[in-house]
Short mmCIF file of C-alpha atoms in Angstrom, two decimals:
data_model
loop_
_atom_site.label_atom_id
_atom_site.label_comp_id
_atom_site.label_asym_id
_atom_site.label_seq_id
_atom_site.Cartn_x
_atom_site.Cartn_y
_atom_site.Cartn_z
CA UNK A 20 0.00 0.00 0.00
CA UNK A 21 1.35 3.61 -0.89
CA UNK A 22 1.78 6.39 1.27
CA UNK A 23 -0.96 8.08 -0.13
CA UNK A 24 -3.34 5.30 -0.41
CA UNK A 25 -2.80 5.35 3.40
CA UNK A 26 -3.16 8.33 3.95
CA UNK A 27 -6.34 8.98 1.74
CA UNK A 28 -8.08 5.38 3.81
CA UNK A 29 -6.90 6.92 6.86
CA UNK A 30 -9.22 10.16 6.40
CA UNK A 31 -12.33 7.73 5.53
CA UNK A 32 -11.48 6.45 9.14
CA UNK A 33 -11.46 9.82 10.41
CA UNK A 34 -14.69 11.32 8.47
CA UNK A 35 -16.11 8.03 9.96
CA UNK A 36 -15.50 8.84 13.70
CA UNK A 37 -16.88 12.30 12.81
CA UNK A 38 -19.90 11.42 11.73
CA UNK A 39 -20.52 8.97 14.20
CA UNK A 40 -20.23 11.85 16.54
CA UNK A 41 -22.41 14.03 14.64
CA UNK A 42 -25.53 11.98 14.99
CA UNK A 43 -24.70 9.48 11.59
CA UNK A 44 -23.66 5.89 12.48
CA UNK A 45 -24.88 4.70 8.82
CA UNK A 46 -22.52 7.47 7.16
CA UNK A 47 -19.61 6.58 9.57
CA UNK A 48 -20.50 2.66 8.64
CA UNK A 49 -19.99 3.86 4.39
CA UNK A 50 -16.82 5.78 5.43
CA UNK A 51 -15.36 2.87 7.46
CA UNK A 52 -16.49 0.35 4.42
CA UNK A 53 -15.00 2.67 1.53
CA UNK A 54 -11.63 3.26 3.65
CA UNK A 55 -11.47 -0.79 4.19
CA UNK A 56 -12.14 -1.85 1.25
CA UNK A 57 -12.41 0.14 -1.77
CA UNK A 58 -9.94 -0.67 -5.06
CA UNK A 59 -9.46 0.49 -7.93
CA UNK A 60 -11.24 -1.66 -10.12
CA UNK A 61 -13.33 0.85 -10.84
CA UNK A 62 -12.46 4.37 -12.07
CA UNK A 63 -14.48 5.96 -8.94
CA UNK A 64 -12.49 3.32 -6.86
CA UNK A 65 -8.99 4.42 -8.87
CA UNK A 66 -9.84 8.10 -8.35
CA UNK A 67 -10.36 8.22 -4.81
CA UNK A 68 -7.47 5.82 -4.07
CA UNK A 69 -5.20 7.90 -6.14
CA UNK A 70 -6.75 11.29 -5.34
CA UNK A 71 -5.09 14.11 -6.79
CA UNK A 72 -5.05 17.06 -4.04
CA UNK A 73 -5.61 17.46 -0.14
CA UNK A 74 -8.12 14.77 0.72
CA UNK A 75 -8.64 16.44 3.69
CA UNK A 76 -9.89 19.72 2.66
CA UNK A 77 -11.22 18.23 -0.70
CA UNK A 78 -13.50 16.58 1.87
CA UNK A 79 -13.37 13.20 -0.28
CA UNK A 80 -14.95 10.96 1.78
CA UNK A 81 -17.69 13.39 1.74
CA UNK A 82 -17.55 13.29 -1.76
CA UNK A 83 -17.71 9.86 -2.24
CA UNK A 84 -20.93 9.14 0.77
CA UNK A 85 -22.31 12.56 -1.70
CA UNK A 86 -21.73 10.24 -4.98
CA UNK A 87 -23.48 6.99 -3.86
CA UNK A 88 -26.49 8.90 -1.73
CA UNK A 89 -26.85 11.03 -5.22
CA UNK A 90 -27.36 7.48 -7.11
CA UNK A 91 -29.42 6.04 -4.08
CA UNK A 92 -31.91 9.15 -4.57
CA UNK A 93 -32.27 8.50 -8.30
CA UNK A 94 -33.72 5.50 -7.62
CA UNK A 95 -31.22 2.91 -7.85
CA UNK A 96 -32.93 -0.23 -6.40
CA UNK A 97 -29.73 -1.84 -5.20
CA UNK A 98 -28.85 0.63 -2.95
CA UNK A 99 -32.66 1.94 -1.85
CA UNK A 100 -32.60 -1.40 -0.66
CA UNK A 101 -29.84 -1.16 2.38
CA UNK A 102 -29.88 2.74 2.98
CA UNK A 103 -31.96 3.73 5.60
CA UNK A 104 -34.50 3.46 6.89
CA UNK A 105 -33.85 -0.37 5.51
CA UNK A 106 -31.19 -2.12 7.46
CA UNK A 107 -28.70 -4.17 6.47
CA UNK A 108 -25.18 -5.75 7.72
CA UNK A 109 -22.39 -4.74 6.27
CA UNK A 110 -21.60 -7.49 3.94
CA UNK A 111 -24.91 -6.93 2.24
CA UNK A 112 -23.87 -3.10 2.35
CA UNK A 113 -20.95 -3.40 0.73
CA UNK A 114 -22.17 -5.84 -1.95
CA UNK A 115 -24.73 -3.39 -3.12
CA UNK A 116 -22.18 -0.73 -2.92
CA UNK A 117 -19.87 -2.83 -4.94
CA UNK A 118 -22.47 -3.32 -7.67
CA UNK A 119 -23.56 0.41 -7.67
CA UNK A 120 -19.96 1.30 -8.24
CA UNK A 121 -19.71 -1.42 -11.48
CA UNK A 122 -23.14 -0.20 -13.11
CA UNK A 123 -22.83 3.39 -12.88
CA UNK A 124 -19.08 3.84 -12.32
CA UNK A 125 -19.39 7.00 -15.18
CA UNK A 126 -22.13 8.89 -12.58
CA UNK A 127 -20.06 8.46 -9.45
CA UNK A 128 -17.08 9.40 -10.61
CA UNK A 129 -18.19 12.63 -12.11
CA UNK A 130 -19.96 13.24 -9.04
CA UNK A 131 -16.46 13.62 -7.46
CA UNK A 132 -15.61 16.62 -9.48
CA UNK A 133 -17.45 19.21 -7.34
CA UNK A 134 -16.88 19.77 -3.19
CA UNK A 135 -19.47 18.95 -0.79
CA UNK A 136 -21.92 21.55 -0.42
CA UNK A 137 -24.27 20.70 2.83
CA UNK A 138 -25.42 24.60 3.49
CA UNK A 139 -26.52 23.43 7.13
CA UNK A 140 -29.37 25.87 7.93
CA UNK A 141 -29.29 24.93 11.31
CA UNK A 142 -26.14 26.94 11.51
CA UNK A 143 -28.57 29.60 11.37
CA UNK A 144 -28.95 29.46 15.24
CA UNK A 145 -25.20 30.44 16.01
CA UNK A 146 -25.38 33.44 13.20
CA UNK A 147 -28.94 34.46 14.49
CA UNK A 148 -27.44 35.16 18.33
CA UNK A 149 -24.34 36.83 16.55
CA UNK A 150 -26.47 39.01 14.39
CA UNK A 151 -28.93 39.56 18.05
CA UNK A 152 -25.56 40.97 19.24
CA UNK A 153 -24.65 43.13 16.45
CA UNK A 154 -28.73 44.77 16.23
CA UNK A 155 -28.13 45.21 19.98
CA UNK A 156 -25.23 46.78 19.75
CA UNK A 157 -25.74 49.33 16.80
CA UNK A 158 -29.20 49.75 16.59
CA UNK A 159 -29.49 49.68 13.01
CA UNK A 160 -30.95 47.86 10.41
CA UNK A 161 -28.51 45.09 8.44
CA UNK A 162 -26.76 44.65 5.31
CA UNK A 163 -25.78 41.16 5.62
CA UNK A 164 -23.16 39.73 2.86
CA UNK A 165 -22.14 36.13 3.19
CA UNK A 166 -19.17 34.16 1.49
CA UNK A 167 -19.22 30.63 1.02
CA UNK A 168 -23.09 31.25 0.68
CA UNK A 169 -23.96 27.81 -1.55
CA UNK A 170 -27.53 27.99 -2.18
CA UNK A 171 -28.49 31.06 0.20
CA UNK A 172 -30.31 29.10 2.82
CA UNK A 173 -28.25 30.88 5.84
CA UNK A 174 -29.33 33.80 4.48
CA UNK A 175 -32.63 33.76 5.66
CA UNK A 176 -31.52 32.98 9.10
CA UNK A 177 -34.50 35.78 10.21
CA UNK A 178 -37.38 34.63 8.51
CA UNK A 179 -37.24 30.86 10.30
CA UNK A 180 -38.62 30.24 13.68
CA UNK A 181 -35.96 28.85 16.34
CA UNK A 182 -36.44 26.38 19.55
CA UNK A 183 -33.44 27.54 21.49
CA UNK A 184 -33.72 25.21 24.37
CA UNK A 185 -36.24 27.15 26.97
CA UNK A 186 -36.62 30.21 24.57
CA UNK A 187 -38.37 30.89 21.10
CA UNK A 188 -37.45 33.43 18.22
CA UNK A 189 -39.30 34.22 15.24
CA UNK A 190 -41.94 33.47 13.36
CA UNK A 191 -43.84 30.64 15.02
CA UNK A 192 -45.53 29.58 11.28
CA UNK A 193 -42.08 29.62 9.66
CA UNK A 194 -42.21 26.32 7.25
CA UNK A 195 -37.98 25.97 8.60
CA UNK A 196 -38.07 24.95 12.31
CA UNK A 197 -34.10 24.85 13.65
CA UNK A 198 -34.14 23.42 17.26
CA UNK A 199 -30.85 24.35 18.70
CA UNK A 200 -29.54 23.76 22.59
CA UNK A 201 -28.78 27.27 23.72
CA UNK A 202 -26.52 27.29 26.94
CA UNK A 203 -24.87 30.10 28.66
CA UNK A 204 -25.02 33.54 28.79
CA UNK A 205 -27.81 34.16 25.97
CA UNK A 206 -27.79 37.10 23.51
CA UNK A 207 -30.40 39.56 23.50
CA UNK A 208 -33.31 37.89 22.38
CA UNK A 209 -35.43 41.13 22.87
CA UNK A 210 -32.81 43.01 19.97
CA UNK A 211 -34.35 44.91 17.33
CA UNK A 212 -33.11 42.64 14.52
CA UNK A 213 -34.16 44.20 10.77
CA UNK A 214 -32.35 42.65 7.88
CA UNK A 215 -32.28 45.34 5.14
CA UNK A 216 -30.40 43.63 2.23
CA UNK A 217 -28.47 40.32 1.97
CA UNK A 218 -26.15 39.27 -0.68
CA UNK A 219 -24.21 35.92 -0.82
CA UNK A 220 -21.07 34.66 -2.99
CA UNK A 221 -20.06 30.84 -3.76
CA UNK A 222 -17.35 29.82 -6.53
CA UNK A 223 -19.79 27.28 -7.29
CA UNK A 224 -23.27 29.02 -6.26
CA UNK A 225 -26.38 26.49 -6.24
CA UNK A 226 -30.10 27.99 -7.25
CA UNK A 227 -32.38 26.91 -4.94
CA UNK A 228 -35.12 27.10 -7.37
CA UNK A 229 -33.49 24.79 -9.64
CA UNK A 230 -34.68 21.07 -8.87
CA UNK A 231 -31.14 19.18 -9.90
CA UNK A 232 -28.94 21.51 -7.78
CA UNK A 233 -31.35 21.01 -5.22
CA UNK A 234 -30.84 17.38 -5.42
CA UNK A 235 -27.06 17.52 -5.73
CA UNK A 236 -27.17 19.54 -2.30
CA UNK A 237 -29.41 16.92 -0.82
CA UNK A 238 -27.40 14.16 -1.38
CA UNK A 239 -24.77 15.39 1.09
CA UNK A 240 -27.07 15.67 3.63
CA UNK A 241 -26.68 12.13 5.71
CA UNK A 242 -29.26 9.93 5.03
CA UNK A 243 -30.29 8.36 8.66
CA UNK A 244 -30.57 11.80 9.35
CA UNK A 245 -34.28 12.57 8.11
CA UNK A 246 -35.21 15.54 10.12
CA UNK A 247 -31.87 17.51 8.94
CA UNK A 248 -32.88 16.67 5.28
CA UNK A 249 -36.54 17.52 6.16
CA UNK A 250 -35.52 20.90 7.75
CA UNK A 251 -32.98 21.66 4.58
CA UNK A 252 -35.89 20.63 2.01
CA UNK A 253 -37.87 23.39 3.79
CA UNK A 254 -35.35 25.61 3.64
CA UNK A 255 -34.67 25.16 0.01
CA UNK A 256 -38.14 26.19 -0.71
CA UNK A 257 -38.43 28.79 1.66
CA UNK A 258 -35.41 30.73 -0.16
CA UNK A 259 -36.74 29.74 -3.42
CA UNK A 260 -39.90 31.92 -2.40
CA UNK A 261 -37.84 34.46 -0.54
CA UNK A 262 -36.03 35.31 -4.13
CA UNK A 263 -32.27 34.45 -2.84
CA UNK A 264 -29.28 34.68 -5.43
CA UNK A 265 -25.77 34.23 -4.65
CA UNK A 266 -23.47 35.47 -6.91
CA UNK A 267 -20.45 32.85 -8.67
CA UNK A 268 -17.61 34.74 -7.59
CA UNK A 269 -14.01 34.05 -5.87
CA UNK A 270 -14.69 35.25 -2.30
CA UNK A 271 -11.46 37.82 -1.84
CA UNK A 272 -12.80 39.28 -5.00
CA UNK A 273 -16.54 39.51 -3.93
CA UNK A 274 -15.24 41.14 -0.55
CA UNK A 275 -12.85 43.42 -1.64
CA UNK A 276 -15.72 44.70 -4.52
CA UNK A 277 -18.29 45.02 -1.71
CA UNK A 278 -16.45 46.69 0.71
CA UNK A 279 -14.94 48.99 -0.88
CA UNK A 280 -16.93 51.95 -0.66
CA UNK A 281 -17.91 53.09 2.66
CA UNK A 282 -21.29 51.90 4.01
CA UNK A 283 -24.73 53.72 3.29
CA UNK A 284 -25.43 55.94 6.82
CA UNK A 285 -27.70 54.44 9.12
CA UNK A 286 -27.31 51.18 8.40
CA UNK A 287 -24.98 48.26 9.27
CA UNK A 288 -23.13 46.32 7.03
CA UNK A 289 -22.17 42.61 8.44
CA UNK A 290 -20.25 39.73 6.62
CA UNK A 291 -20.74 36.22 7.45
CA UNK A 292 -19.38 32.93 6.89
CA UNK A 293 -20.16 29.53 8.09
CA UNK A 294 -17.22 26.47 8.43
CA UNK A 295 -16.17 27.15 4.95
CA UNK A 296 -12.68 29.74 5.90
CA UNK A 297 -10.45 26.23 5.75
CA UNK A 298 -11.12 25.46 2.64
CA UNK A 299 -9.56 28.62 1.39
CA UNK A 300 -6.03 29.29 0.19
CA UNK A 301 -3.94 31.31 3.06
CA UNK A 302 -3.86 34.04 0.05
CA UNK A 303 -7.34 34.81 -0.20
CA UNK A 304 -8.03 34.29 3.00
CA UNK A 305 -4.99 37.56 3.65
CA UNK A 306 -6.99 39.27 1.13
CA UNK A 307 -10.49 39.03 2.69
CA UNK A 308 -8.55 40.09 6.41
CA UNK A 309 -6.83 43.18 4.41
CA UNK A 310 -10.20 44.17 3.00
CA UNK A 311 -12.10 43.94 6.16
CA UNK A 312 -9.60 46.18 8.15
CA UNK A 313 -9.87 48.66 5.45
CA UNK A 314 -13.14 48.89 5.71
CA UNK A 315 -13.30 49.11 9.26
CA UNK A 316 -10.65 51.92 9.37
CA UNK A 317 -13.56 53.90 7.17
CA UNK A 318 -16.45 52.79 9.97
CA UNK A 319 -18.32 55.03 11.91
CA UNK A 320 -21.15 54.79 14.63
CA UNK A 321 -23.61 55.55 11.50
CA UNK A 322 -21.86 53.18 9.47
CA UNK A 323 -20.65 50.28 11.26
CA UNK A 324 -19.08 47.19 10.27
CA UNK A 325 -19.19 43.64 11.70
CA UNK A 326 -17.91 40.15 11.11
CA UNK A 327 -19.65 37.38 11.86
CA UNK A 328 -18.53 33.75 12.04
CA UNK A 329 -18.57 30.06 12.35
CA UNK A 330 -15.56 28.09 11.89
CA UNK A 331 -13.08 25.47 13.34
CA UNK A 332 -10.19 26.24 14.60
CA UNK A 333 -7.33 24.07 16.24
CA UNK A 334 -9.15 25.25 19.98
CA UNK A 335 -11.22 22.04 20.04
CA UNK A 336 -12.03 19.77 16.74
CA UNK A 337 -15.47 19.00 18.14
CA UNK A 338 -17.00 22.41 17.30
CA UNK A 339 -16.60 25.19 15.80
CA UNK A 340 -15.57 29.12 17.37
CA UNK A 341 -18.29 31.86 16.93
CA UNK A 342 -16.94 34.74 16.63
CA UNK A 343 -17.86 38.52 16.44
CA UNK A 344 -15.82 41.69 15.35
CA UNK A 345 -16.81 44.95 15.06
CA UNK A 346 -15.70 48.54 13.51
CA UNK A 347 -15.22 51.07 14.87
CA UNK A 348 -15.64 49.20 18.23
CA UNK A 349 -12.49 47.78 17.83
CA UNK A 350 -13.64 44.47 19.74
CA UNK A 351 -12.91 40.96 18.52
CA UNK A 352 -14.11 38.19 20.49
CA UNK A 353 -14.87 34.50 20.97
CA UNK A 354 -18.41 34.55 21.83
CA UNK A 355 -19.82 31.18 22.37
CA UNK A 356 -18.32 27.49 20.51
CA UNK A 357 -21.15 25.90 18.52
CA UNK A 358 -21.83 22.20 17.17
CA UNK A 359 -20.36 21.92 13.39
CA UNK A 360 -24.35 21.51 12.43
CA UNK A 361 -26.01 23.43 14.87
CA UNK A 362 -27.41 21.12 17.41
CA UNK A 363 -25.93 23.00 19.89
CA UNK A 364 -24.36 26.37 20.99
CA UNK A 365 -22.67 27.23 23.92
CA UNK A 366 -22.49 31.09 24.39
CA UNK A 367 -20.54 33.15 26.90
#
C-alpha cells in the first residue's frame, strides 16, 4: 500500500468517527467500508485511491458518501434497498455498494468533481445570536453579505422560527423549524433585529429554485438523518420563495468589490461565513482580512461594520468558534463554541 493510499483510507477512518459523533452511524459505517475496502477496479475506486489534491480539505470521503447517496436518490434499487430506513449488515452493504460502483461507475465518478456543499441551515442558530448581538449593539438595520453562501439558505436565518432550548425566536408559522440547545449567557433575544439587504457569494453558487442543484445539495445531507434533510428541504423552498441569489464569484474578489466603498449611513453592514474559511487558500483568506480592516478603518457609529462567524479552529475539533468583530468598536471576540451543524451552541 502507498503512502498516499494510506493516507487517503486513513481520512475515511477519520470522516467516519466524525460522523458517528455528529448523529450518523450509517454514514460513519460507508466511510469505514469505503476506507477498508475500496480498489481500484473501478475508475471511482482508482480516483479516490489515487486522489489528486488534499483529501482532507477536498472533503473526499464526503464526496464519495455525496456520490453513492446522489445514485441512491435517483432510484437505484440496489442501494434503496440497504440505505436507511432499511437495514442491512455490512456485507450486504458493501455488496450493493460494490455493484452500484460497477453499473454506474461513469455517474459516481463525475460526481467527485465538485466539493461537498451541505449549506446546514441549522447553523442559522449560532449566526442568528451573533447578528442579536450586532442589532443590539448598533441599533441599526442590516446589510448582511455572506461568502461561502452555496444555495443562500443561511441567508434567511431571520425569517425561520428557532427552539433555542427554553426560549423561542421568530416566526412561530415559519415552514424551517431549527431546534438548537442554547446554553450560557444568551444574547439579546429582545434586539431589534431588521435585515435590510443580503447578498451571498459561492465559486460554485447552487439555485435553490433549480430542482437538480437542489438534489445535488441533498445528497450530502446524511441519510439516517431525516429531520436535517426535512428541515434543509424546507429551507430550500423557503429561499426559493424568498427570491435568494448568490453570486459565482471568488470570495477575496466579492469582498474586496463590496467593501470597498464606505457603508450607506444608518445602516450596518455585516459579513458572514459559516465552516467554509479552511477550505480557502492562506492568500485569499490575507486578502479578505486586508479588506475587512480597510473597511473598518472607514467605519463610523452611522456606518458600522461587523464580522460574523462560524468556523473550526485548532481550539477544540469538536466544534466550531463563533466569533464577532466589530468597527469602529475595535472588539474581537470569541463569543460562544457551537456544534459543526447546529445542534448545539454554547455562548458566553
Amino acid at each position: 500500500m502507498s503512502s498516499s493510499d494510506h493516507r487517503i483510507r486513513d481520512d475515511f477512518r477519520r470522516q467516519a468517527l466524525a460522523c458517528e459523533a455528529l448523529g450518523s452511524p450509517f454514514t460513519s459505517r460507508l466511510c469505514r467500508l469505503l476506507g477498508e475496502r475500496l480498489n481500484g477496479t473501478s475508475r471511482f475506486g482508482a480516483r479516490v485511491l489515487g486522489w489528486q489534491g488534499r483529501p482532507d480539505s477536498d472533503a473526499l470521503p464526503l464526496r464519495a458518501a455525496g456520490a453513492l447517496h446522489a445514485l441512491k436518490r435517483q432510484g437505484d434499487a440496489g442501494l434503496i434497498a440497504v440505505y436507511p430506513p432499511n437495514e442491512a449488515d455490512n456485507e450486504t452493504l458493501w455488496r450493493a455498494l460494490d455493484v452500484a460502483m460497477a453499473g454506474h461507475d461513469d455517474f459516481l465518478t463525475r460526481f467527485l468533481d465538485s466539493a461537498p456543499q451541505t449549506n446546514e441551515v441549522s447553523r442559522s442558530s449560532a449566526i442568528l445570536g451573533l447578528a442579536l448581538h450586532v442589532a443590539k449593539r448598533v441599533g441599526l438595520p442590516l446589510d448582511v453579505y455572506e461568502i461561502g453562501a452555496s444555495g443562500g439558505l443561511n441567508l434567511g436565518f431571520d425569517a425561520y422560527a428557532y427552539e433555542l432550548g427554553d426560549a423561542r425566536w421568530g416566526d412561530a408559522a415559519s415552514p424551517v423549524k431549527i431546534v438548537s440547545e442554547w446554553q450560557g449567557t444568551l444574547p439579546p433575544l429582545d434586539a431589534d433585529l431588521r435585515v435590510a439587504s443580503r447578498k451571498g457569494s459561492d465559486l460554485n453558487p447552487l439555485d435553490a429554485s433549480d430542482e437538480g442543484q437542489r438534489e445535488r445539495l441533498l445528497s450530502y445531507i446524511w441519510p439516517d438523518q431525516t429531520a436535517r434533510l426535512a428541515r434543509i428541504e424546507a429551507a430550500l423552498r423557503e429561499t426559493a420563495h424568498m427570491g435568494v441569489k448568490v453570486e459565482r464569484a471568488d470570495a477575496a474578489d466579492w469582498v474586496e468589490r463590496e467593501f470597498a466603498a464606505p457603508g450607506g449611513k444608518g445602516r450596518a453592514r455585516v459579513l458572514m461565513h459559516t465552516i467554509m474559511w479552511q477550505y480557502m487558500p492562506r492568500e485569499t483568506q490575507a486578502r479578505i482580512e486586508a479588506a475587512m480592516e480597510r473597511a473598518g478603518a472607514a467605519a463610523t457609529k452611522d456606518t458600522p461594520l461587523a464580522w460574523i462567524s462560524v468556523e473550526a479552529d485548532r481550539k477544540d475539533t469538536m466544534s466550531a468558534s463563533v466569533r464577532l468583530r466589530m468597527w469602529p468598536h475595535g472588539t474581537d471576540e470569541e463569543l460562544g463554541r457551537a456544534d459543526f451543524h447546529g445542534r448545539w451552541v454554547r455562548w458566553g
